[in-house]
Backbone as numpy.savetxt, mean C-alpha at the origin, in Angstrom:
# Nx Ny Nz CAx CAy CAz Cx Cy Cz
-12.57 9.82 -12.14 -11.72 9.72 -10.67 -12.68 9.59 -9.57
-12.03 8.85 -8.33 -12.83 8.74 -7.56 -12.38 9.60 -6.45
-13.29 9.77 -5.45 -13.30 10.49 -4.33 -12.55 10.09 -2.93
-12.54 8.73 -2.71 -11.76 8.05 -2.02 -10.15 8.14 -2.36
-9.42 7.84 -1.29 -7.94 8.17 -1.44 -7.83 6.90 -1.53
-6.65 6.51 -2.38 -5.64 5.15 -2.54 -5.32 5.14 -1.29
-5.10 3.73 -0.99 -4.37 3.16 0.49 -3.20 3.67 0.68
-2.76 3.88 1.80 -1.71 4.32 2.14 -1.05 5.71 1.75
-1.82 6.84 1.45 -1.69 7.79 1.16 -2.42 9.29 1.83
-2.08 10.08 1.56 -2.40 11.43 2.44 -3.75 11.85 2.21
-4.57 12.11 3.19 -6.07 12.48 2.92 -5.93 13.80 3.16
-6.39 14.69 2.21 -6.90 16.61 2.47 -8.23 16.54 2.83
-7.76 17.13 4.20 -9.34 17.32 4.88 -10.01 18.63 5.20
-9.59 19.50 4.10 -9.75 21.06 4.11 -11.39 20.98 3.87
-12.09 20.45 3.12 -13.83 20.48 3.17 -14.49 20.20 4.25
-13.98 18.85 4.84 -14.45 18.37 6.04 -13.89 19.65 7.21
-12.98 20.14 7.40 -12.43 20.92 8.20 -13.60 22.12 8.47
-13.42 22.76 6.94 -14.08 23.77 7.00 -15.69 23.36 7.70
-16.37 22.44 7.05 -17.63 22.09 7.69 -17.88 22.11 9.03
-16.80 21.34 9.69 -17.04 21.13 10.99 -16.91 22.64 12.18
-15.74 23.39 11.69 -15.11 24.27 12.33 -15.74 25.73 12.35
-16.18 26.34 11.13 -16.27 27.64 10.76 -17.79 27.49 10.05
-18.30 26.51 9.19 -19.05 26.53 8.66 -19.02 27.54 7.30
-17.87 27.82 6.44 -17.50 28.22 5.71 -17.38 27.96 4.17
-18.04 28.68 3.26 -18.33 29.02 1.97 -17.09 28.74 1.30
-16.78 28.79 0.06 -15.77 28.70 -0.75 -15.13 30.26 -0.84
-16.09 31.17 -0.83 -15.83 32.59 -1.31 -15.65 33.22 0.25
-16.03 32.61 1.35 -15.80 33.19 2.61 -14.01 32.59 2.70
-13.88 31.59 2.47 -12.42 31.02 2.60 -11.45 31.74 1.85
-12.12 32.14 0.49 -10.88 33.01 -0.24 -10.89 34.35 0.34
-11.69 34.93 0.84 -12.17 36.47 1.65 -11.16 36.23 2.65
-10.91 35.15 3.65 -10.12 35.13 4.67 -8.65 34.86 4.49
-8.40 33.96 2.93 -6.93 33.97 2.76 -6.40 35.22 2.37
-7.36 35.97 1.57 -6.81 37.21 1.21 -6.48 38.30 2.17
-7.33 38.07 3.49 -7.20 39.17 4.59 -5.91 38.60 5.25
-6.15 37.33 5.36 -4.61 36.55 6.09 -3.36 37.34 5.43
-3.02 37.41 4.09 -2.37 37.98 3.32 -0.59 37.26 3.51
-0.71 36.05 4.06 0.49 35.52 4.24 1.01 34.48 2.90
-0.32 34.11 2.07 0.06 33.54 0.86 -0.94 34.10 -0.10
-0.26 34.81 -1.26 -1.10 35.25 -2.31 -1.79 34.24 -3.10
-3.12 34.30 -3.13 -4.03 32.75 -3.81 -5.19 33.63 -4.44
-5.42 33.03 -5.73 -6.87 33.64 -6.49 -7.70 32.67 -6.13
-8.96 33.27 -6.25 -10.07 32.45 -5.75 -10.41 31.33 -6.71
-9.89 31.35 -8.02 -10.04 30.00 -8.73 -8.88 28.99 -8.13
-7.88 29.50 -7.38 -7.28 28.37 -6.55 -7.68 27.94 -5.55
-8.58 28.73 -5.17 -9.23 28.03 -3.89 -10.20 27.22 -4.07
-10.73 27.69 -4.97 -11.69 26.49 -5.48 -11.36 25.12 -6.03
-10.18 25.18 -6.79 -9.53 23.99 -6.81 -8.92 23.31 -5.96
-8.47 24.20 -4.83 -7.99 23.22 -3.48 -8.87 22.57 -3.03
-10.29 23.36 -2.90 -11.46 22.65 -2.22 -11.92 21.47 -3.06
-11.94 21.92 -4.20 -12.43 20.47 -5.15 -11.77 19.23 -5.24
-10.30 19.07 -4.97 -9.48 18.19 -4.88 -8.29 18.59 -4.07
-7.46 17.56 -3.80 -6.39 17.64 -2.90 -5.09 18.44 -4.12
-4.69 19.05 -3.48 -3.62 19.94 -4.25 -2.37 19.02 -4.34
-1.57 19.14 -5.40 -0.22 18.17 -5.61 1.04 19.05 -4.56
1.02 20.31 -4.80 2.08 20.93 -4.26 1.25 21.99 -3.10
1.84 22.19 -2.23 1.17 23.21 -1.29 2.28 23.83 -0.30
2.09 25.33 -0.63 3.43 25.86 0.38 3.08 25.92 1.66
4.03 26.15 2.36 4.22 25.76 3.95 3.22 26.87 4.32
3.45 28.34 3.91 2.80 29.61 3.84 1.23 29.56 3.75
0.66 28.80 2.94 -0.32 28.64 2.63 -0.96 27.56 3.65
-0.44 26.51 4.06 -0.86 25.54 5.33 -1.09 26.37 6.47
-0.01 27.09 6.85 -0.06 27.95 7.97 -1.41 29.12 7.86
-1.49 29.56 6.75 -2.75 30.48 6.81 -3.74 29.50 7.12
-3.90 28.20 6.26 -5.50 27.65 6.28 -5.59 26.78 8.11
-4.42 26.77 8.66 -4.73 26.52 10.15 -4.93 27.50 10.98
-4.68 29.07 10.50 -4.96 30.00 11.45 -6.14 30.30 11.22
-6.58 30.37 9.83 -8.21 30.38 9.81 -8.90 29.47 10.39
-8.62 28.20 10.36 -9.62 27.22 10.62 -9.39 26.81 12.13
-8.41 27.50 12.39 -7.89 27.28 14.10 -7.76 25.74 14.28
-6.86 25.20 13.60 -6.46 23.41 13.39 -4.99 23.52 13.23
-4.55 22.28 13.56 -3.20 22.08 13.24 -3.03 21.35 11.70
-1.55 21.44 11.48 -1.48 20.79 10.13 -1.93 19.27 10.08
-1.82 18.62 11.23 -2.07 16.88 11.12 -3.74 16.95 11.46
-4.51 17.87 11.37 -5.73 17.56 11.35 -6.24 18.15 9.84
-5.58 18.92 9.29 -5.62 19.39 7.81 -5.32 18.04 7.14
-4.52 17.51 7.23 -4.11 16.44 6.41 -4.40 15.09 7.21
-5.01 13.88 6.67 -5.07 12.57 7.40 -4.45 11.47 6.82
-4.39 10.46 7.32 -3.59 9.32 6.55 -4.45 7.92 6.25
-4.52 7.63 5.01 -5.33 6.25 4.82 -4.24 5.34 4.85
-4.45 4.02 5.77 -3.35 3.41 5.95 -3.36 2.27 4.84
-2.54 1.71 4.51 -2.51 0.69 3.20 -3.58 -0.81 3.75
-4.20 -1.40 3.04 -4.74 -2.31 3.37 -3.67 -3.58 3.58
-3.92 -4.59 4.25 -3.19 -5.44 4.73 -2.85 -6.49 3.22
-1.92 -6.93 3.27 -0.96 -7.76 2.03 -2.21 -9.15 2.13
-2.27 -9.31 0.65 -2.93 -10.37 0.41 -1.93 -11.45 -0.14
-1.77 -12.49 0.42 -1.14 -13.52 -0.47 -1.66 -14.22 -1.66
-1.07 -14.03 -2.78 -1.70 -14.36 -3.95 -1.52 -15.88 -4.26
-0.54 -16.19 -3.91 -0.13 -17.62 -3.95 0.58 -18.36 -2.59
-0.98 -18.87 -2.00 -0.37 -19.36 -0.43 0.41 -20.81 -0.47
0.12 -21.64 -2.04 1.16 -22.68 -1.75 2.57 -22.31 -1.78
3.06 -21.38 -2.84 4.22 -21.31 -2.87 4.83 -20.68 -1.26
4.11 -19.92 -0.99 4.43 -19.34 0.38 4.64 -20.75 1.91
3.41 -21.47 1.50 3.91 -22.41 2.27 5.24 -23.31 1.98
5.53 -23.63 0.84 6.76 -24.24 0.55 7.98 -23.55 0.95
7.95 -22.13 0.43 8.86 -21.45 1.22 9.32 -21.54 2.56
8.32 -21.40 3.34 8.00 -21.54 4.58 8.37 -22.78 5.16
8.16 -24.39 4.52 8.94 -25.30 4.87 10.19 -25.50 4.84
10.49 -24.94 3.58 12.10 -24.96 3.42 13.03 -24.12 4.48
12.32 -22.80 4.70 13.10 -22.00 5.73 12.92 -22.61 7.14
11.95 -23.72 7.64 11.68 -24.21 8.74 13.25 -25.56 8.65
13.08 -26.16 7.54 13.70 -27.56 7.49 15.40 -27.00 7.47
15.74 -25.97 7.06 17.29 -25.25 6.72 17.59 -26.29 6.01
17.61 -26.93 4.60 18.33 -27.58 3.63 17.30 -28.38 2.90
17.98 -28.40 1.84 16.75 -29.10 0.42 16.78 -30.32 0.93
17.87 -31.27 1.39 17.63 -32.51 1.77 16.32 -33.08 2.64
16.06 -31.82 3.09 14.56 -32.28 4.10 13.46 -32.01 3.70
13.45 -31.12 2.50 12.38 -30.73 1.89 11.59 -31.86 1.26
10.59 -32.14 1.48 9.58 -33.18 1.00 9.33 -33.07 -0.49
9.18 -33.94 -1.32 8.86 -34.13 -2.56 7.64 -33.35 -3.14
6.45 -33.78 -2.18 5.20 -33.07 -2.18 4.91 -32.30 -1.31
4.91 -31.01 -1.17 4.41 -30.25 0.02 2.95 -30.37 0.56
2.97 -30.54 1.75 1.39 -30.49 2.25 0.50 -29.30 2.14
-0.58 -29.84 1.09 -1.26 -28.76 0.75 -2.35 -28.37 1.84
-3.34 -26.98 1.59 -4.52 -26.76 2.21 -5.67 -27.75 1.59
-6.60 -27.71 2.77 -7.57 -28.54 2.69 -8.38 -28.64 1.16
-8.76 -27.37 0.43 -9.16 -27.71 -0.54 -8.39 -27.84 -1.80
-7.06 -28.00 -1.70 -6.23 -27.89 -3.00 -6.02 -29.24 -3.45
-6.32 -29.69 -4.50 -6.04 -31.07 -5.04 -4.64 -31.88 -4.72
-4.69 -32.78 -4.27 -3.09 -33.80 -4.09 -3.06 -34.35 -5.20
-2.10 -34.26 -5.80 -1.35 -35.21 -7.02 -0.96 -36.61 -6.82
-1.22 -37.64 -7.41 -0.17 -38.73 -6.90 1.22 -38.76 -7.56
2.11 -39.53 -7.24 3.26 -39.38 -7.81 3.48 -39.32 -8.96
2.74 -40.61 -9.84 2.91 -40.84 -11.27 2.24 -39.34 -12.07
1.49 -38.73 -11.48 0.86 -37.67 -12.46 1.43 -36.40 -11.90
1.97 -36.28 -10.88 3.09 -35.09 -10.47 4.35 -35.56 -11.55
4.98 -36.20 -11.21 6.18 -36.62 -12.17 6.07 -36.17 -13.65
4.61 -36.49 -14.10 4.36 -36.13 -15.38 3.94 -34.82 -15.53
3.81 -33.99 -14.75 3.48 -32.54 -15.05 5.05 -31.91 -14.66
5.24 -32.28 -13.09 6.46 -31.33 -12.62 7.80 -31.73 -13.35
8.11 -33.33 -13.43 9.41 -34.04 -13.52 9.65 -34.87 -12.59
10.44 -35.38 -12.80 11.59 -36.52 -11.58 11.80 -35.69 -10.44
11.69 -36.54 -9.21 12.13 -35.49 -8.17 13.66 -35.24 -8.30
14.09 -34.32 -7.49 15.62 -34.02 -7.73 16.37 -35.33 -7.39
16.37 -35.84 -6.62 17.00 -37.20 -5.75 16.95 -37.95 -6.82
16.04 -37.81 -7.71 16.30 -39.22 -9.09 17.16 -38.77 -9.84
17.44 -37.97 -10.10 18.76 -37.02 -10.99 20.30 -37.30 -10.58
20.94 -37.82 -11.67 22.11 -37.92 -11.09 22.96 -36.71 -10.94
23.80 -36.59 -9.73 24.48 -35.28 -9.38 25.25 -34.85 -10.45
25.58 -33.76 -10.21 26.22 -32.94 -11.57 27.86 -33.33 -11.34
28.36 -33.29 -12.63 30.02 -33.53 -12.32 30.82 -33.02 -11.08
30.69 -31.57 -11.35 31.52 -30.77 -10.27 30.77 -31.04 -8.85
29.61 -31.60 -8.76 29.20 -31.72 -7.51 29.65 -33.43 -6.66
30.20 -33.99 -7.67 30.69 -35.22 -7.24 31.98 -35.24 -6.32
32.27 -35.96 -5.39 33.47 -36.06 -4.82 34.56 -36.69 -5.51
35.64 -35.98 -5.54 36.62 -36.72 -6.14 37.24 -37.99 -5.33
37.70 -38.64 -6.31 38.21 -39.99 -5.78 39.35 -40.08 -5.15
């Protein structure tokens, strides 16, 4: 299991605050929490809480930790913002963008403009792989105008 948080998640900063503020050890923190008395917690639970981020944390315990460390909850918890989205299919994104800009299927080109490093297919190769252009197919029976 990795120590670094997953992107877009809450970061548990108890050990960091203990090192910065009070230079407290695990046993000193357990004694301080016992003396505070706001939330009963065993020394084993304190050790687990220091080793990794807890999944459930009572408000009374957060308040006790903030009193002992003389900090606010926003200092006890941090936020790892998500990494920017990566476009996994830029060609498809470009085709969709062209369609939105032109507002109608009649104006979308048969072969979209590709980025500089993408190979451009000639019409015959494209027809062999993709099939004929939609304009080459006859209109559906229901799409025809009545006479």
